Amino acid sequence: MSINAFLFDLDGVIVDTAIYHYQAWKRLANELGFDISEEFNEGLKGVSRTDSLDLILAHGGLSLPEEKKTELATQKNEWYLELVSRMTSNDILPGVPAFFAQVRQAGLKTALGSVSKNAPMILARIGMTDAFDAIIDGNKISKGKPDPEVFTKGAEELGVSAAECVVFEDAVAGVEAGKRAGMFVVGIGTPDVLTKADMVALSLEKLTVEEILKQAAA
Ligand code: BG6
Ligand code: MG
């Protein structure tokens, strides 16, 4: 079966918001009296807001009532929104516009597959809402990555099967979600972290559509 659709994660693939999620979570952990490292943060990438908070609290040895957790998640999101409020199309990651031009040229369908509830706002800020034929975000799904729901729904909305899809992901949980959905996964990062990806590159700037289609068909 040939590849007919590319499904993109947002944070860390299209735009460098992964660093802002990390900074906001780190600030929250610090206020609670402990710290989180960059290595620990790898396990938070692609994970929903509530699941991330649970992982962070467990890391700090804290168990809090639901009400307090809702308050903390809201606080983190407010800090995150402050950090992203000045973002513009200048914050799109290197190589993204050129890569999307190639994707269109090749006649492939595109979907966003992000568990972020802020994804529509971020896409609007960077002027990329129209770059996607389907947008699946945190408001449309009930299970975050590594559950495959976000990508399975993306394929469904595009009207293609899993075998026709390539997923682009910077997160360990996201790579797993793509594989569990039965898709070819391109890891954006390093092979030592994204061990389950079918191929890995440092950014979309380092990739061509032609090379990916060749690898996916191999
Ligand atoms: C993912 C990020 O894209 O979205 C995670 O990689 C984040 O770090 C998740 O927790 C949920 O985002 P939001 O914007 O709904 O808090
Ligand atoms: Mg990501």
Short mmCIF file of C-alpha atoms and ligand atoms in Angstrom, two decimals:
data_model
loop_
_atom_site.label_atom_id
_atom_site.label_comp_id
_atom_site.label_asym_id
_atom_site.label_seq_id
_atom_site.Cartn_x
_atom_site.Cartn_y
_atom_site.Cartn_z
CA MET A 1 0.00 0.00 0.00
CA SER A 2 1.34 3.46 -0.80
CA ILE A 3 1.70 6.40 1.57
CA ASN A 4 -1.01 9.02 1.14
CA ALA A 5 -0.95 11.06 4.35
CA PHE A 6 1.51 12.70 6.74
CA LEU A 7 0.41 13.19 10.38
CA PHE A 8 2.35 15.76 12.41
CA ASP A 9 2.75 16.29 16.12
CA LEU A 10 2.84 20.01 16.99
CA ASP A 11 5.01 20.74 20.04
CA GLY A 12 8.65 20.04 19.16
CA VAL A 13 7.97 19.15 15.50
CA ILE A 14 6.30 22.22 13.95
CA VAL A 15 7.12 24.75 16.63
CA ASP A 16 9.51 24.78 19.58
CA THR A 17 6.90 24.94 22.33
CA ALA A 18 8.32 21.83 24.02
CA ILE A 19 10.79 24.09 25.85
CA TYR A 20 7.94 26.28 27.18
CA HIS A 21 6.02 23.26 28.50
CA TYR A 22 9.24 22.20 30.28
CA GLN A 23 9.87 25.67 31.73
CA ALA A 24 6.31 25.95 33.06
CA TRP A 25 6.38 22.45 34.63
CA LYS A 26 9.82 23.14 36.13
CA ARG A 27 8.51 26.34 37.73
CA LEU A 28 5.59 24.41 39.19
CA ALA A 29 7.85 21.65 40.57
CA ASN A 30 10.18 24.27 42.07
CA GLU A 31 7.25 25.98 43.81
CA LEU A 32 6.29 22.58 45.24
CA GLY A 33 9.84 22.18 46.62
CA PHE A 34 11.57 19.88 44.12
CA ASP A 35 13.08 19.96 40.64
CA ILE A 36 12.68 18.13 37.33
CA SER A 37 15.56 17.46 34.96
CA GLU A 38 15.67 17.61 31.18
CA GLU A 39 15.97 13.82 31.18
CA PHE A 40 12.80 13.46 33.27
CA ASN A 41 11.11 15.91 30.88
CA GLU A 42 11.64 13.51 27.94
CA GLY A 43 8.98 11.31 29.58
CA LEU A 44 6.55 14.26 29.74
CA LYS A 45 6.73 15.11 26.05
CA GLY A 46 3.52 14.21 24.23
CA VAL A 47 1.79 13.35 27.52
CA SER A 48 -1.48 15.17 28.38
CA ARG A 49 -1.60 17.98 30.93
CA THR A 50 -3.27 15.87 33.64
CA ASP A 51 -1.05 12.82 33.06
CA SER A 52 2.05 15.06 33.11
CA LEU A 53 1.01 16.54 36.44
CA ASP A 54 0.50 13.04 37.90
CA LEU A 55 4.00 12.01 36.75
CA ILE A 56 5.53 15.18 38.24
CA LEU A 57 3.77 14.80 41.59
CA ALA A 58 4.82 11.15 41.81
CA HIS A 59 8.41 12.23 41.02
CA GLY A 60 8.26 14.68 43.95
CA GLY A 61 6.66 12.06 46.21
CA LEU A 62 3.46 14.09 46.54
CA SER A 63 -0.11 12.89 46.61
CA LEU A 64 -2.69 15.69 46.40
CA PRO A 65 -6.49 15.90 46.27
CA GLU A 66 -8.19 16.37 42.85
CA GLU A 67 -9.16 19.95 43.62
CA LYS A 68 -5.55 20.95 44.30
CA LYS A 69 -4.40 19.13 41.17
CA THR A 70 -6.88 21.06 39.02
CA GLU A 71 -5.56 24.29 40.54
CA LEU A 72 -1.94 23.33 39.79
CA ALA A 73 -2.70 22.27 36.20
CA THR A 74 -4.47 25.60 35.64
CA GLN A 75 -1.50 27.49 37.09
CA LYS A 76 0.94 25.65 34.83
CA ASN A 77 -1.23 26.42 31.81
CA GLU A 78 -1.33 30.12 32.72
CA TRP A 79 2.47 30.23 32.87
CA TYR A 80 2.67 28.31 29.60
CA LEU A 81 0.23 30.74 27.92
CA GLU A 82 2.36 33.68 29.13
CA LEU A 83 5.42 32.07 27.53
CA VAL A 84 3.73 31.40 24.17
CA SER A 85 1.80 34.68 24.02
CA ARG A 86 4.58 36.43 22.11
CA MET A 87 5.03 33.65 19.56
CA THR A 88 4.72 34.45 15.85
CA SER A 89 5.41 32.68 12.55
CA ASN A 90 9.11 33.40 13.27
CA ASP A 91 8.92 30.60 15.85
CA ILE A 92 8.11 27.90 13.29
CA LEU A 93 10.98 25.40 13.40
CA PRO A 94 13.62 25.51 10.61
CA GLY A 95 12.69 23.62 7.47
CA VAL A 96 8.96 23.36 8.23
CA PRO A 97 7.62 25.70 5.48
CA ALA A 98 9.86 24.14 2.81
CA PHE A 99 8.92 20.63 3.94
CA PHE A 100 5.18 21.44 3.79
CA ALA A 101 5.64 22.83 0.27
CA GLN A 102 7.14 19.45 -0.73
CA VAL A 103 4.27 17.60 0.98
CA ARG A 104 1.70 19.59 -1.03
CA GLN A 105 3.69 19.15 -4.22
CA ALA A 106 3.61 15.37 -3.67
CA GLY A 107 -0.21 15.52 -3.27
CA LEU A 108 -0.18 14.07 0.25
CA LYS A 109 -2.91 14.75 2.81
CA THR A 110 -1.91 16.31 6.14
CA ALA A 111 -3.25 16.09 9.69
CA LEU A 112 -2.22 17.52 13.02
CA GLY A 113 -2.04 14.93 15.82
CA SER A 114 -1.45 16.76 19.09
CA VAL A 115 -2.83 16.08 22.57
CA SER A 116 -2.50 19.78 23.42
CA LYS A 117 -5.71 21.67 24.14
CA ASN A 118 -3.81 24.82 23.13
CA ALA A 119 -3.00 23.47 19.64
CA PRO A 120 -5.67 25.48 17.71
CA MET A 121 -4.49 28.72 19.36
CA ILE A 122 -0.81 27.94 18.61
CA LEU A 123 -1.60 27.11 14.96
CA ALA A 124 -3.48 30.41 14.62
CA ARG A 125 -0.58 32.35 16.17
CA ILE A 126 1.96 30.89 13.75
CA GLY A 127 -0.44 31.13 10.79
CA MET A 128 -0.49 27.39 10.03
CA THR A 129 -4.14 26.43 10.58
CA ASP A 130 -4.71 26.07 6.83
CA ALA A 131 -1.68 23.81 6.40
CA PHE A 132 -3.72 20.85 7.70
CA ASP A 133 -6.60 18.95 6.08
CA ALA A 134 -7.60 17.64 9.53
CA ILE A 135 -6.79 18.88 13.02
CA ILE A 136 -6.92 16.45 15.95
CA ASP A 137 -6.06 18.11 19.26
CA GLY A 138 -6.52 17.59 23.00
CA ASN A 139 -10.14 18.76 22.81
CA LYS A 140 -11.10 15.96 20.41
CA ILE A 141 -9.59 12.92 22.15
CA SER A 142 -10.16 11.07 25.40
CA LYS A 143 -6.81 9.27 25.65
CA GLY A 144 -3.41 10.98 25.38
CA LYS A 145 -0.26 9.50 23.84
CA PRO A 146 1.09 6.77 24.04
CA ASP A 147 -2.51 5.71 23.26
CA PRO A 148 -2.87 5.71 19.44
CA GLU A 149 -6.26 7.51 19.47
CA VAL A 150 -4.95 10.88 18.25
CA PHE A 151 -3.39 9.34 15.12
CA THR A 152 -6.16 6.81 14.48
CA LYS A 153 -8.68 9.70 14.52
CA GLY A 154 -6.45 11.72 12.19
CA ALA A 155 -6.39 8.90 9.62
CA GLU A 156 -10.15 8.49 10.00
CA GLU A 157 -10.81 12.20 9.35
CA LEU A 158 -8.56 12.09 6.29
CA GLY A 159 -10.28 8.94 5.04
CA VAL A 160 -7.09 6.87 4.84
CA SER A 161 -5.95 3.61 6.46
CA ALA A 162 -3.13 3.40 9.03
CA ALA A 163 -0.85 1.73 6.47
CA GLU A 164 -1.12 4.85 4.27
CA CYS A 165 0.16 7.16 7.06
CA VAL A 166 3.51 8.49 8.19
CA VAL A 167 3.73 10.09 11.66
CA PHE A 168 6.26 12.78 12.67
CA GLU A 169 7.02 12.83 16.40
CA ASP A 170 9.60 14.24 18.83
CA ALA A 171 8.26 12.41 21.90
CA VAL A 172 8.90 8.88 23.15
CA ALA A 173 5.17 8.61 24.00
CA GLY A 174 4.26 9.95 20.54
CA VAL A 175 6.49 7.49 18.68
CA GLU A 176 4.85 4.69 20.65
CA ALA A 177 1.37 6.06 19.80
CA GLY A 178 2.23 6.10 16.09
CA LYS A 179 3.59 2.55 16.18
CA ARG A 180 0.55 1.32 18.11
CA ALA A 181 -1.65 2.94 15.45
CA GLY A 182 0.17 0.77 12.88
CA MET A 183 1.92 3.67 11.12
CA PHE A 184 5.44 4.38 9.83
CA VAL A 185 7.04 6.77 12.34
CA VAL A 186 9.70 9.41 11.71
CA GLY A 187 11.32 10.47 14.98
CA ILE A 188 12.39 14.11 15.23
CA GLY A 189 15.31 14.06 17.66
CA THR A 190 18.02 11.51 18.34
CA PRO A 191 17.98 7.70 17.88
CA ASP A 192 19.21 7.04 21.45
CA VAL A 193 15.98 8.63 22.80
CA LEU A 194 13.50 7.73 20.02
CA THR A 195 14.48 4.07 19.90
CA LYS A 196 11.16 2.80 18.51
CA ALA A 197 10.99 5.16 15.51
CA ASP A 198 11.38 3.68 12.00
CA MET A 199 13.79 6.48 11.09
CA VAL A 200 15.12 9.51 12.96
CA ALA A 201 16.28 13.00 11.94
CA LEU A 202 17.20 16.08 13.98
CA SER A 203 14.54 18.23 12.30
CA LEU A 204 12.26 18.43 9.26
CA GLU A 205 15.02 20.56 7.69
CA LYS A 206 17.13 17.40 7.42
CA LEU A 207 14.45 15.45 5.55
CA THR A 208 12.95 15.24 2.08
CA VAL A 209 9.53 13.82 1.24
CA GLU A 210 11.12 11.62 -1.41
CA GLU A 211 13.52 10.00 1.09
CA ILE A 212 10.71 9.31 3.59
CA LEU A 213 8.44 7.73 0.95
CA LYS A 214 11.37 5.54 -0.10
CA GLN A 215 12.09 4.42 3.48
CA ALA A 216 8.41 3.80 4.25
CA ALA A 217 8.07 1.60 1.18
CA ALA A 218 11.19 -0.44 1.99
C1 BG6 B 1 1.81 17.92 24.08
C2 BG6 B 1 3.08 18.33 24.78
O1 BG6 B 1 1.88 18.30 22.73
O2 BG6 B 1 0.69 18.53 24.68
C3 BG6 B 1 2.98 18.05 26.27
O3 BG6 B 1 4.17 17.61 24.22
C4 BG6 B 1 1.74 18.70 26.85
O4 BG6 B 1 4.15 18.54 26.90
C5 BG6 B 1 0.52 18.24 26.06
O5 BG6 B 1 1.58 18.36 28.21
C6 BG6 B 1 -0.77 18.88 26.57
O6 BG6 B 1 -0.72 20.24 26.27
P1 BG6 B 1 -1.70 21.34 26.83
O7 BG6 B 1 -1.34 22.55 25.97
O8 BG6 B 1 -3.10 20.88 26.60
O9 BG6 B 1 -1.39 21.54 28.28
MG MG B 2 5.87 16.83 20.65
#
